[in-house]
Amino acid sequence: MIGELNSNVPEGDIEGLWTQHKFDMKLVNPANKRKFKVIVVGTGLAGASAAATMGELGYEVEAFTYHDSPRRAHSIAAQGGINGAKNYQNDGDSVYRLFYDTVKGGDFRSREANVYRLAEVSVNIIDQATAQGVPFARDYGGLLDNRSFGGAQVSRTFYARGQTGQQLLLGAYSALMRQVHEGTVALHTRKEMVDLIVKDDKACGIVVRDVITGKVTSHSAHAVVLATGGYGNVYYLSTNAMMCNVTAAWRAHRKGALFANPCYTQIHPTCIPASDEFQSKLTLMSESLRNDGRIWVPKSHDETRAAADIPEDERDYYLERKYPSFGNLVPRDVASRNAKTVVDEGRGVGELKNGVYLDFADAIARDGEDTIRAKYGNLFDMYERITGENPYQTPMRIYPATHYTMGGLWVDYNLMSNLPGLFAIGECNFSDHGANRLGASALMQGLADGYFVLPYTVGNYLAPLLGTDPVDTSDPVFTEAEAEVNEQNQRWLSINGTKSVDHYHRELGKLVWNYIGMERDKNGLEKAITEIAALEEEFLANVRVLGSADTLNQSLEKVQRVADFFELALLKARDALDREESAGGHFRTESQTEEGEAKRDDERFQHVAAWEWTGKGNDPVRHQEELTFDYVLPSQRSYK
C-alpha cells in the first residue's frame, strides 16, 4: 500500500525556495552524466525541451514520439501566447503577481511552492526562446510586445501572432535536433508507448509498438520521463488533435503511479461551435481574441435577426455586465459557465443556437481594420475558412469546448511520481494549475519543466545510482510485458464485433460531456458511473477491429486508447462525485453561491485527491495531499 504522500517541498521562504533547493540537490558531474540513460516519452514542448537540455548536459537520452516528426506534437496548436513576468509594460506585473494570479485562477487547489517556481522561471523562458530565434511580436520600438489574457489585469503574455505554440515548438525542436546530431539524443519516431516497466518498485523502462511495422520492443533506462499531454479526448469532441490520448500516463497509473484530480478539466470558452452531430473535432479560437472582441448575446429569447440588425440596447454584453473589473477577460471557467447559462436560457446564436457572439466591430472602429488584421489576421482567416463567415464584417460565433486537463499523474516538488524513477512533466502531471489553468500558462509550464526544472531534479535522483546499469531488456519484467502486449493485441483483433472503435468513443464522449462536463451533480455522476460501465462492457464484447497487429493499423491503435479512456472516465466520474464542492473547472450545481459562482469547501476539500489503481473491476483507493496556503490566502474568487 502507498503511504502518506510527501510533496518533498523544501522548508524556507518561498522567494528563495527554488534557489536554495537547486544548491541542496545532489549533482552529477559532467563526466558521469554520460553514464546515465534517460527515456523521454513525448516530444512536444515539455518533452523536446527536456530531451534537448538533458542531452546537452551530457546524459544519454532516448526520445520517443508516435509522430513522424516532433514538429507534429500538439503543442503547435497553442495559439495565443506564453506568460512571463517581465513587466515590460510597466503596468504592475511581477513574479509575485503572476504567482498570485495563478493560485487564485486555479481556485486555490494548486501547490503554492510549485506555482511560485513556475512564475519565477517564467522570466528565463522568454530569454531562452528569444535567443533561439522565436519570432515574438515586437512593438514599434522593436522591443518584445505583450498582450493581456484572461484572469489577469496586466499584460504579460508574449506571442507570435496566433502561432505561438508552433514557433516555440520549432525553437525546442531545433535544440532537440542539434542534440540528435551530436549523438546525445536518440530519436525514435512512430513508436507509441504501450506499457511502463517497474522492477523493485522503480520505473526502469518502457514497452513501445512501432505503429508502421507493429513490432513490440522494450527500452530500459535509469529514469523515465513522461511528457505525453492531457486526456481531453475522453470527451471525443475537444480542441485536441484526434491522436491525443491518455495511454502512456494511464499505463503508468496501472503500474502504480497515482492519478491526481482527474475531475479537473478545462472547458475553453473560445471555440467554434459544433456544426453537426458527425463532427469529430472542435477548433480552438485563441483566448487572445477576448482582448479586443466583445462577447454578447441578444437580450430576447430565440432571436432570428442577423447580428447587425440587433440594436445596441437589445444586446447583452453579459461578462461586462456581471464582471465590470475584468469584463471579457475573466478566467476560462467563469467565461465558459456564463456562455452555457445564456445558451441554456435560449439566447444562443447561429443556426443551431449553440453559440455566443465575439464581436470586433468596436475594436475595428477604434483601431482600424489594418491594426486588427496585424494582431489576429491568421486567426480571422482560419475562422473564415471553417465557417464561411467574414469576422471583419460579422461577429464570430463561439462556444466552450474541452481543451486542457489540470489533473494528471501525481508528482512531488521534484516532478517525480510516487514511483521512484518516473517523472511527469507538462500537461500530463497535475502540479501547477489547480482546478483551472489561466490562459497562456500551458506553454509556460511545459517549457519551465523541460528547460529549467527537470534537468536539476533528475540529476538529484540519478546521483546515488552512479555505478549501476539499467535493467537489461532480457529481464522477465520486460519479456513478460512484451508478451502481454502482443496477447492483448490479438484479443482485440479476435473480438470481431459489429461496431467501430469510433462509435464507442463517440458514445463515451457524449456520456462524459453530459454528466461530467461544465456542470455536474450527484445524480448525474452516479448515472455516469453506471452508464459508462455498461457501455464499456458492450465495447469489450462487441468492438470491431479490422486488420492485423503486424502492420500499420490505426483501428488497433485507437481501440487501446479508447479502452484506457473508458477506465479514466470511470475514475473521473468517481473523483467528481467524491469532491462535493465546486472549484474552478469542477462545478457541482449543489455547491454554488447565490450569484451562481463556484463555492469551495476548504474545510473538507483543500487537498489533492490522488487515486491508486487496485486492479480491473476493483474500487480505486483515494489518497490525499493536504494543501496549505501561506502566501495567497484562500478566498471566494471575485472578478467583479
C-alpha positions as a printed Julia matrix, in Angstrom:
640×3 Matrix{Float64}:
   0.0     0.0     0.0
   1.04    3.58   -0.65
   1.81    5.53    2.49
   1.39    9.22    3.23
   2.03   11.42    0.23
   5.13   13.54    0.6
   5.31   16.55   -1.7
   9.02   16.96   -0.8
   8.62   20.73   -0.76
  11.71   22.14    0.99
  11.3    24.35    4.01
  12.04   28.03    3.8
  10.81   31.32    2.43
   9.03   30.8    -0.87
  11.01   33.52   -2.69
  14.28   31.67   -2.14
  12.97   28.12   -2.09
  13.92   27.01   -5.6
  17.32   28.72   -5.5
  18.21   27.02   -2.22
  16.81   23.69   -3.38
  18.98   23.77   -6.51
  22.02   24.23   -4.29
  20.97   21.48   -1.87
  20.24   18.85   -4.52
  22.82   16.23   -5.41
  24.78   16.86   -8.58
  26.16   14.55  -11.26
  29.49   15.77  -12.61
  29.84   16.22  -16.4
  31.96   13.1   -16.89
  29.43   10.95  -15.04
  26.33   12.26  -16.81
  27.13   10.17  -19.89
  26.92    7.06  -17.68
  23.2     7.61  -17.1
  20.41    6.85  -19.55
  17.07    8.69  -19.5
  13.97    7.92  -21.56
  11.67   10.81  -22.57
   8.25    9.89  -23.93
   6.64   12.69  -25.95
   8.36   15.4   -27.97
   6.07   18.39  -27.58
   7.25   21.48  -25.76
   7.85   19.71  -22.46
   9.42   16.57  -23.92
  11.52   18.25  -26.62
  12.91   20.85  -24.22
  13.67   18.19  -21.59
  15.38   15.83  -24.03
  17.37   18.66  -25.61
  18.51   20.08  -22.28
  19.49   16.75  -20.75
  21.25   15.76  -23.96
  23.23   18.97  -23.92
  24.16   18.33  -20.3
  25.65   15.01  -21.38
  23.07   12.4   -20.39
  22.33    9.55  -22.79
  18.76   10.27  -23.83
  16.23    8.27  -25.82
  13.21   10.29  -27.01
  10.04    8.64  -28.29
   7.13   10.0   -30.31
   4.32    8.3   -32.21
   4.52   11.08  -34.82
   6.78   11.01  -37.86
   8.45   14.16  -36.52
   8.5    16.02  -33.19
   7.2    19.03  -35.12
   3.78   17.37  -35.26
   3.32   17.39  -31.49
   0.06   19.0   -30.39
   1.96   21.9   -28.82
   1.78   23.52  -32.25
  -1.95   24.07  -31.73
  -1.44   26.59  -28.91
  -2.22   29.99  -30.35
  -2.46   32.92  -28.01
   0.81   33.22  -26.12
   3.06   32.36  -23.2
   3.11   34.16  -19.86
   6.28   35.7   -18.48
   6.54   38.09  -15.53
   8.87   40.55  -17.26
   6.77   43.67  -16.56
   7.87   45.18  -19.87
   4.65   47.2   -19.94
   5.45   48.71  -16.54
   1.85   48.02  -15.55
   2.45   46.45  -12.14
   3.4    42.89  -13.03
   5.91   40.87  -11.02
   6.84   37.29  -10.24
   4.7    37.53   -7.14
   1.69   38.84   -9.08
   1.93   36.03  -11.62
   2.17   33.6    -8.71
  -0.86   35.23   -7.07
  -2.94   35.25  -10.25
  -2.15   31.59  -10.95
  -3.05   30.37   -7.46
  -6.24   32.44   -7.46
  -7.09   31.45  -11.02
  -6.71   27.8   -10.03
  -9.27   28.42   -7.27
  -6.78   27.63   -4.51
  -6.3    24.0    -5.42
  -2.65   24.06   -6.52
   0.6    23.6    -4.58
   1.96   27.04   -3.73
   5.65   26.1    -3.97
   5.29   24.7    -7.49
   3.36   27.73   -8.69
   5.88   30.2    -7.32
   8.72   28.33   -9.01
   6.77   28.42  -12.27
   6.32   32.19  -12.02
   9.98   32.64  -11.08
  11.26   30.58  -14.0
   8.89   32.24  -16.49
  11.25   35.18  -16.99
  14.03   32.8   -18.12
  11.79   31.07  -20.65
  11.27   34.26  -22.64
  15.04   34.87  -22.82
  15.64   31.25  -23.83
  13.04   31.32  -26.6
  14.16   34.71  -27.91
  17.77   33.5   -28.07
  16.56   30.52  -30.11
  15.03   32.87  -32.62
  11.36   32.52  -31.71
   9.74   35.45  -33.57
   7.8    37.03  -30.73
   5.75   40.07  -31.68
   7.5    43.39  -31.14
   6.27   46.9   -30.55
   7.05   49.95  -32.71
  10.4    50.46  -30.97
  11.49   46.86  -31.57
  11.0    45.61  -28.01
   9.06   42.43  -27.24
   5.34   43.14  -27.13
   2.79   41.85  -24.63
  -0.96   41.46  -24.52
  -3.43   40.7   -21.76
  -5.13   37.37  -21.14
  -7.96   36.01  -19.01
  -7.58   36.06  -15.24
  -5.11   38.94  -15.14
  -5.24   42.73  -15.16
  -1.73   43.17  -16.53
  -0.18   42.48  -19.95
   2.3    39.64  -19.5
   1.6    37.38  -22.47
   4.29   37.13  -25.16
   3.0    35.97  -28.52
   3.83   35.24  -32.13
   0.59   36.23  -33.83
  -1.73   33.24  -33.37
   1.08   30.7   -33.81
   2.89   30.91  -30.5
   2.88   27.18  -29.8
   4.18   26.35  -33.24
   7.0    28.9   -33.06
   8.04   27.8   -29.57
   7.98   24.17  -30.67
  10.23   24.97  -33.61
  12.68   26.5   -31.12
  12.59   23.43  -28.89
  12.73   21.16  -31.96
  15.87   22.88  -33.22
  17.51   22.41  -29.82
  16.44   18.76  -29.81
  17.69   18.02  -33.31
  21.02   19.65  -32.51
  21.47   17.05  -29.78
  20.31   14.28  -32.1
  23.04   15.4   -34.49
  25.58   15.49  -31.66
  24.62   11.94  -30.71
  23.46   12.62  -27.15
  19.79   12.03  -28.03
  18.47    9.02  -29.95
  15.14    9.97  -31.52
  12.59    7.21  -32.1
   9.67    8.24  -34.32
   6.47    6.28  -34.98
   6.87    4.49  -31.64
   3.94    4.5   -29.19
   4.47    3.69  -25.53
   2.12    0.88  -24.51
   3.48   -0.06  -21.07
   5.72    1.14  -18.25
   8.18   -1.32  -16.76
   8.64   -1.35  -12.99
  11.11   -3.51  -11.09
  11.73   -3.41   -7.34
   9.15   -0.58   -7.16
  11.21    1.63   -9.51
  10.47    2.67  -13.07
  13.15    1.16  -15.29
  11.89    1.3   -18.87
   9.04    1.18  -21.36
   7.48   -1.07  -23.98
   6.67    0.54  -27.34
   4.87   -0.54  -30.5
   6.14    0.57  -33.9
   2.97    1.93  -35.49
   4.24    1.13  -39.0
   5.52   -2.44  -38.57
   3.6    -3.43  -35.44
   6.8    -4.67  -33.8
   6.79   -4.53  -29.99
  10.13   -3.72  -28.34
  11.48   -2.78  -24.92
  13.82    0.01  -23.85
  15.43    0.41  -20.45
  16.89    3.4   -18.61
  17.81    4.73  -15.2
  14.79    7.08  -15.31
  11.66    7.55  -17.41
  10.13   10.95  -18.15
   6.55   11.18  -19.42
   5.69   14.32  -21.38
   2.61   12.99  -23.12
  -0.02   15.69  -22.69
  -3.54   15.57  -21.31
  -6.68   13.45  -21.56
  -9.19   15.89  -23.07
 -10.13   13.45  -25.84
 -12.05   11.39  -23.31
 -14.85   13.77  -24.36
 -14.39   12.73  -28.03
 -15.21   16.28  -29.15
 -12.42   18.55  -27.97
  -9.87   21.02  -29.28
  -7.19   18.3   -29.07
  -5.84   16.53  -32.12
  -7.57   13.2   -32.68
  -4.43   11.23  -31.82
  -4.08   12.82  -28.37
  -4.71   10.2   -25.68
  -4.11    9.21  -22.07
  -2.48    5.82  -22.69
   1.1     6.5   -21.57
   0.03    8.12  -18.3
  -2.73    5.57  -17.76
  -0.42    2.57  -18.26
   1.88    4.16  -15.68
  -1.13    4.52  -13.39
  -1.93    0.83  -13.77
   1.67    0.08  -12.75
   1.34    2.03   -9.5
   1.62    5.75  -10.31
  -1.09    7.79   -8.62
  -3.5     9.72  -10.85
  -4.48   13.05   -9.29
  -7.57   15.24   -9.66
  -9.0    13.65  -12.84
 -12.21   15.66  -12.43
 -10.42   18.95  -13.15
 -10.96   19.59  -16.85
 -10.8    22.96  -18.55
 -13.59   23.91  -20.91
 -12.17   26.65  -23.17
 -14.7    29.46  -23.79
 -13.48   30.49  -27.24
 -14.07   27.67  -29.73
 -16.05   27.38  -32.93
 -19.41   25.72  -32.09
 -20.15   22.25  -33.43
 -21.93   22.32  -36.77
 -23.37   18.78  -36.82
 -23.5    15.55  -34.84
 -20.91   13.81  -37.02
 -18.12   16.27  -36.27
 -15.02   14.59  -34.83
 -13.08   17.62  -33.58
 -13.66   21.18  -32.44
 -11.49   24.16  -33.37
  -9.94   26.48  -30.83
 -10.02   30.23  -31.37
  -7.32   31.87  -29.28
  -8.26   33.43  -25.96
  -6.24   36.45  -27.08
  -9.28   37.4   -29.16
 -11.02   38.35  -25.92
  -8.64   41.32  -25.64
 -10.45   43.21  -28.39
 -13.58   41.17  -29.06
 -16.71   41.84  -27.02
 -18.89   38.87  -26.08
 -22.67   39.24  -26.24
 -25.99   37.57  -26.95
 -29.4    39.03  -27.74
 -31.46   40.05  -24.75
 -34.52   38.36  -26.22
 -35.01   34.62  -26.49
 -34.98   32.77  -29.83
 -33.73   35.83  -31.72
 -33.89   35.38  -35.5
 -32.36   38.66  -36.73
 -28.79   38.87  -38.0
 -26.26   40.34  -35.56
 -26.0    43.62  -37.48
 -29.77   44.11  -37.24
 -29.89   43.85  -33.45
 -29.71   47.34  -31.89
 -27.16   48.07  -29.17
 -29.81   48.37  -26.46
 -31.09   44.87  -27.29
 -27.68   43.24  -26.76
 -26.48   41.7   -23.5
 -22.72   42.04  -23.0
 -23.14   39.66  -20.11
 -19.49   39.34  -18.99
 -19.03   43.13  -18.93
 -22.33   43.44  -17.07
 -21.56   40.8   -14.43
 -17.79   41.32  -14.04
 -17.04   45.0   -14.67
 -13.42   44.86  -13.39
 -12.32   42.02  -15.67
 -15.08   42.13  -18.27
 -14.35   39.79  -21.18
 -11.04   38.78  -19.57
 -12.45   36.7   -16.73
 -10.8    33.26  -16.32
 -11.81   30.49  -18.67
 -14.03   28.55  -16.27
 -16.05   31.68  -15.47
 -16.42   32.66  -19.13
 -17.42   29.13  -20.12
 -20.1    28.68  -17.48
 -21.62   32.04  -18.31
 -21.77   31.15  -22.02
 -23.53   27.9   -21.16
 -26.02   29.79  -18.99
 -27.15   32.21  -21.7
 -27.35   29.46  -24.35
 -29.37   27.26  -21.99
 -31.72   30.22  -21.5
 -32.49   30.13  -25.21
 -30.39   33.14  -26.19
 -27.82   31.25  -28.25
 -26.89   32.44  -31.74
 -26.25   30.72  -35.06
 -28.33   28.21  -36.98
 -28.19   25.66  -34.14
 -28.49   28.34  -31.42
 -25.37   26.88  -29.81
 -23.02   29.86  -29.63
 -22.47   33.43  -28.45
 -21.07   36.36  -30.41
 -17.45   37.54  -30.22
 -17.7    40.94  -31.86
 -14.79   43.08  -33.14
 -16.84   45.95  -34.54
 -15.86   48.37  -31.76
 -12.17   47.45  -31.99
 -12.14   47.88  -35.77
 -13.89   51.24  -35.47
 -11.42   52.32  -32.79
  -8.1    50.98  -34.13
  -8.79   50.29  -37.79
  -9.04   47.03  -39.67
  -5.31   47.02  -40.5
  -4.4    47.01  -36.8
  -6.78   44.16  -36.0
  -5.53   42.25  -39.06
  -1.94   42.64  -37.87
  -2.86   41.24  -34.45
  -5.24   38.44  -35.36
  -5.18   38.06  -39.14
  -4.3    34.37  -39.27
  -6.98   33.56  -36.67
  -9.59   35.5   -38.62
  -8.55   33.7   -41.81
  -8.85   30.32  -40.1
 -12.31   31.18  -38.81
 -13.48   32.24  -42.27
 -12.15   29.08  -43.89
 -14.04   26.91  -41.41
 -17.33   28.81  -41.18
 -17.53   30.74  -44.45
 -18.19   33.93  -42.47
 -16.02   37.06  -42.57
 -15.29   38.08  -38.94
 -14.27   41.59  -40.03
 -17.86   42.12  -41.15
 -19.92   39.91  -38.85
 -19.21   38.71  -35.29
 -17.54   35.37  -34.7
 -19.67   32.67  -33.12
 -18.0    30.86  -30.21
 -18.93   28.29  -27.57
 -16.96   26.42  -24.89
 -15.21   23.13  -25.7
 -12.99   20.72  -23.81
  -9.43   21.94  -24.08
  -6.95   21.25  -21.26
  -6.78   18.9   -18.31
  -5.44   20.09  -14.98
  -5.45   16.59  -13.5
  -2.76   14.04  -14.29
  -0.1    11.92  -12.68
   0.69   12.99   -9.13
   4.23   14.37   -8.78
   6.18   15.9    -5.94
   8.15   19.16   -5.98
  10.86   17.39   -7.98
   8.3    16.38  -10.66
   8.74   12.72   -9.71
   5.72   10.46   -9.24
   5.27    8.21   -6.26
   7.13    5.6    -8.33
  10.85    6.36   -7.98
  12.42    6.99  -11.36
   9.17    8.0   -13.07
   8.89   11.73  -13.77
   5.94   13.51  -15.38
   6.18   16.98  -16.9
   3.89   19.39  -18.72
   0.18   18.69  -19.04
   0.44   15.02  -18.06
   1.12   15.94  -14.42
  -1.26   17.7   -12.07
   1.03   20.11  -10.31
   0.74   23.77  -11.26
  -2.75   24.82  -12.28
  -5.06   23.68   -9.51
  -8.69   23.49  -10.61
  -8.36   25.88  -13.56
  -5.48   26.87  -15.82
  -5.06   30.52  -16.74
  -4.64   31.21  -20.43
  -1.06   31.27  -21.79
   0.2    29.17  -18.87
   0.36   25.77  -20.6
   3.33   26.71  -22.78
   4.92   28.32  -19.75
   4.67   25.15  -17.66
   5.85   22.81  -20.41
   9.0    24.82  -21.09
   9.64   25.57  -17.41
   9.56   21.86  -16.59
  11.67   20.82  -19.57
  14.32   23.52  -19.74
  14.72   24.63  -16.13
  13.28   22.22  -13.54
  13.62   18.61  -14.64
  17.35   18.79  -15.55
  18.09   19.59  -11.9
  15.68   17.17  -10.27
  16.56   14.2   -12.5
  20.2    14.66  -11.52
  19.22   14.62   -7.86
  17.55   11.22   -8.37
  20.34    9.77  -10.5
  23.35   10.8    -8.42
  23.04    7.96   -5.85
  22.68    5.43   -8.71
  26.2     6.03  -10.03
  27.82    2.73  -10.92
  24.57    0.88  -11.57
  23.38   -0.21  -15.01
  19.84   -0.03  -16.35
  17.85   -3.26  -16.04
  18.6    -5.43  -19.07
  15.7    -5.78  -21.52
  16.12   -9.57  -21.34
  14.85   -9.44  -17.76
  11.47  -11.17  -17.25
   9.81   -7.86  -16.35
  10.38   -6.78  -19.96
   9.76  -10.06  -21.76
   6.55  -10.74  -19.85
   5.28   -7.22  -20.55
   6.02   -7.62  -24.27
   4.17  -10.93  -24.34
   1.14   -9.38  -22.62
   1.07   -6.52  -25.14
   1.13   -8.96  -28.05
  -1.54  -11.14  -26.47
  -3.78   -8.12  -25.86
  -3.41   -7.06  -29.49
  -4.63  -10.47  -30.59
  -7.54  -10.33  -28.17
  -8.7    -7.04  -29.7
  -8.46   -8.45  -33.2
 -10.35  -11.62  -32.24
 -13.47   -9.91  -30.85
 -14.79   -9.32  -34.36
 -17.78   -7.31  -33.16
 -20.24   -5.2   -35.11
 -19.42   -1.59  -34.19
 -16.33    0.51  -34.8
 -13.94    1.95  -32.25
 -15.03    5.47  -33.24
 -18.66    4.58  -32.49
 -17.83    3.65  -28.9
 -15.52    6.62  -28.47
 -18.28    8.99  -29.62
 -20.86    7.39  -27.32
 -18.44    7.54  -24.38
 -17.75   11.19  -25.14
 -21.46   12.02  -25.02
 -21.77   10.47  -21.57
 -18.71   12.26  -20.25
 -19.84   15.62  -21.7
 -23.44   15.28  -20.46
 -22.61   14.18  -16.93
 -19.01   15.35  -16.29
 -18.94   18.46  -18.46
 -19.35   22.09  -17.46
 -21.81   21.21  -14.7
 -22.02   18.1   -12.53
 -24.45   16.91   -9.88
 -24.72   13.84   -7.65
 -27.47   12.11   -9.6
 -25.79   12.7   -12.94
 -22.41   11.45  -11.72
 -23.93    8.3   -10.25
 -25.72    7.76  -13.55
 -22.46    8.34  -15.42
 -20.69    5.61  -13.47
 -23.47    3.13  -14.24
 -23.82    4.03  -17.92
 -20.08    4.24  -18.64
 -19.57    0.81  -17.08
 -22.42   -0.64  -19.16
 -21.08    0.9   -22.36
 -17.58   -0.38  -21.57
 -18.95   -3.9   -21.15
 -20.56   -3.7   -24.58
 -17.37   -2.2   -26.04
 -15.23   -5.05  -24.75
 -17.62   -7.62  -26.22
 -18.66   -6.0   -29.49
 -15.96   -3.68  -30.84
 -14.73   -4.47  -34.34
 -11.02   -4.08  -35.07
 -10.04   -4.96  -38.6
  -6.59   -5.73  -39.99
  -3.63   -7.28  -38.2
  -1.13   -6.43  -35.48
   1.98   -6.65  -37.64
   1.43   -3.61  -39.82
   0.06   -0.06  -39.77
  -3.35   -0.42  -38.11
  -4.94    2.74  -36.8
  -8.01    0.87  -35.54
  -5.75   -1.22  -33.3
  -4.05    1.95  -32.06
  -7.43    3.57  -31.35
  -9.01    0.63  -29.57
  -6.29    0.58  -26.93
  -6.56    4.31  -26.41
 -10.35    4.16  -26.12
 -10.1     1.27  -23.66
  -7.94    3.49  -21.48
 -10.42    6.35  -21.88
 -13.2     4.11  -20.53
 -11.21    3.38  -17.37
 -10.23    7.03  -17.0
 -13.85    8.17  -17.47
 -14.98    5.97  -14.59
 -12.26    7.4   -12.34
 -13.13   10.91  -13.5
 -16.77   10.41  -12.53
 -15.76    8.87   -9.2
 -13.43   11.77   -8.42
 -16.1    14.34   -9.33
 -18.68   12.52   -7.21
 -16.43   12.41   -4.16
 -15.45   16.09   -4.45
 -18.6    17.63   -3.03
 -17.62   21.2    -3.75
 -17.19   23.48   -6.73
 -13.7    24.6    -7.66
 -12.54   26.05  -10.97
 -13.35   23.68  -13.81
 -15.19   21.32  -11.45
 -18.63   22.83  -10.92
 -21.12   20.94   -8.73
 -24.56   22.51   -9.01
 -25.17   21.68   -5.35
 -22.26   23.92   -4.37
 -22.62   27.47   -5.71
 -23.03   30.96   -4.32
 -26.24   32.95   -4.57
 -24.77   34.61   -7.66
 -24.08   31.23   -9.32
 -20.31   31.21   -8.78
 -18.23   28.2    -7.74
 -18.36   27.65   -3.98
 -15.42   25.77   -2.47
 -15.45   23.76    0.73
 -11.97   24.44    2.1
 -12.63   22.62    5.35
 -13.24   19.29    3.6
 -11.56   19.53    0.21
  -8.45   21.7     0.44
  -6.39   18.81   -0.8
  -5.24   16.89   -3.85
  -7.11   13.64   -4.49
  -4.59   11.08   -5.77
  -6.03    7.74   -6.85
  -4.35    4.34   -6.64
  -5.14    1.6    -9.16
  -6.12   -1.66   -7.43
  -6.95   -3.81  -10.44
  -9.6    -4.03  -13.12
 -13.07   -4.08  -11.58
 -11.84   -3.09   -8.11
 -12.55    0.22   -6.39
  -9.57    2.59   -6.56
  -8.06    3.89   -3.33
  -8.22    7.64   -2.73
  -5.16    9.29   -1.16
  -4.91   12.93   -0.12
  -2.17   15.54   -0.19
  -3.23   18.38    2.06
  -2.69   21.85    0.59
  -1.55   24.8     2.68
  -1.67   28.46    1.67
   0.77   30.69    3.5
   1.12   33.42    0.86
  -2.13   33.58   -1.13
  -4.89   33.1     1.4
  -7.98   31.28    0.07
 -11.0    33.5    -0.51
 -14.12   33.46   -2.63
 -12.87   34.32   -6.1
 -14.24   37.57   -7.41
 -13.65   39.12  -10.82
 -16.22   41.86  -10.42
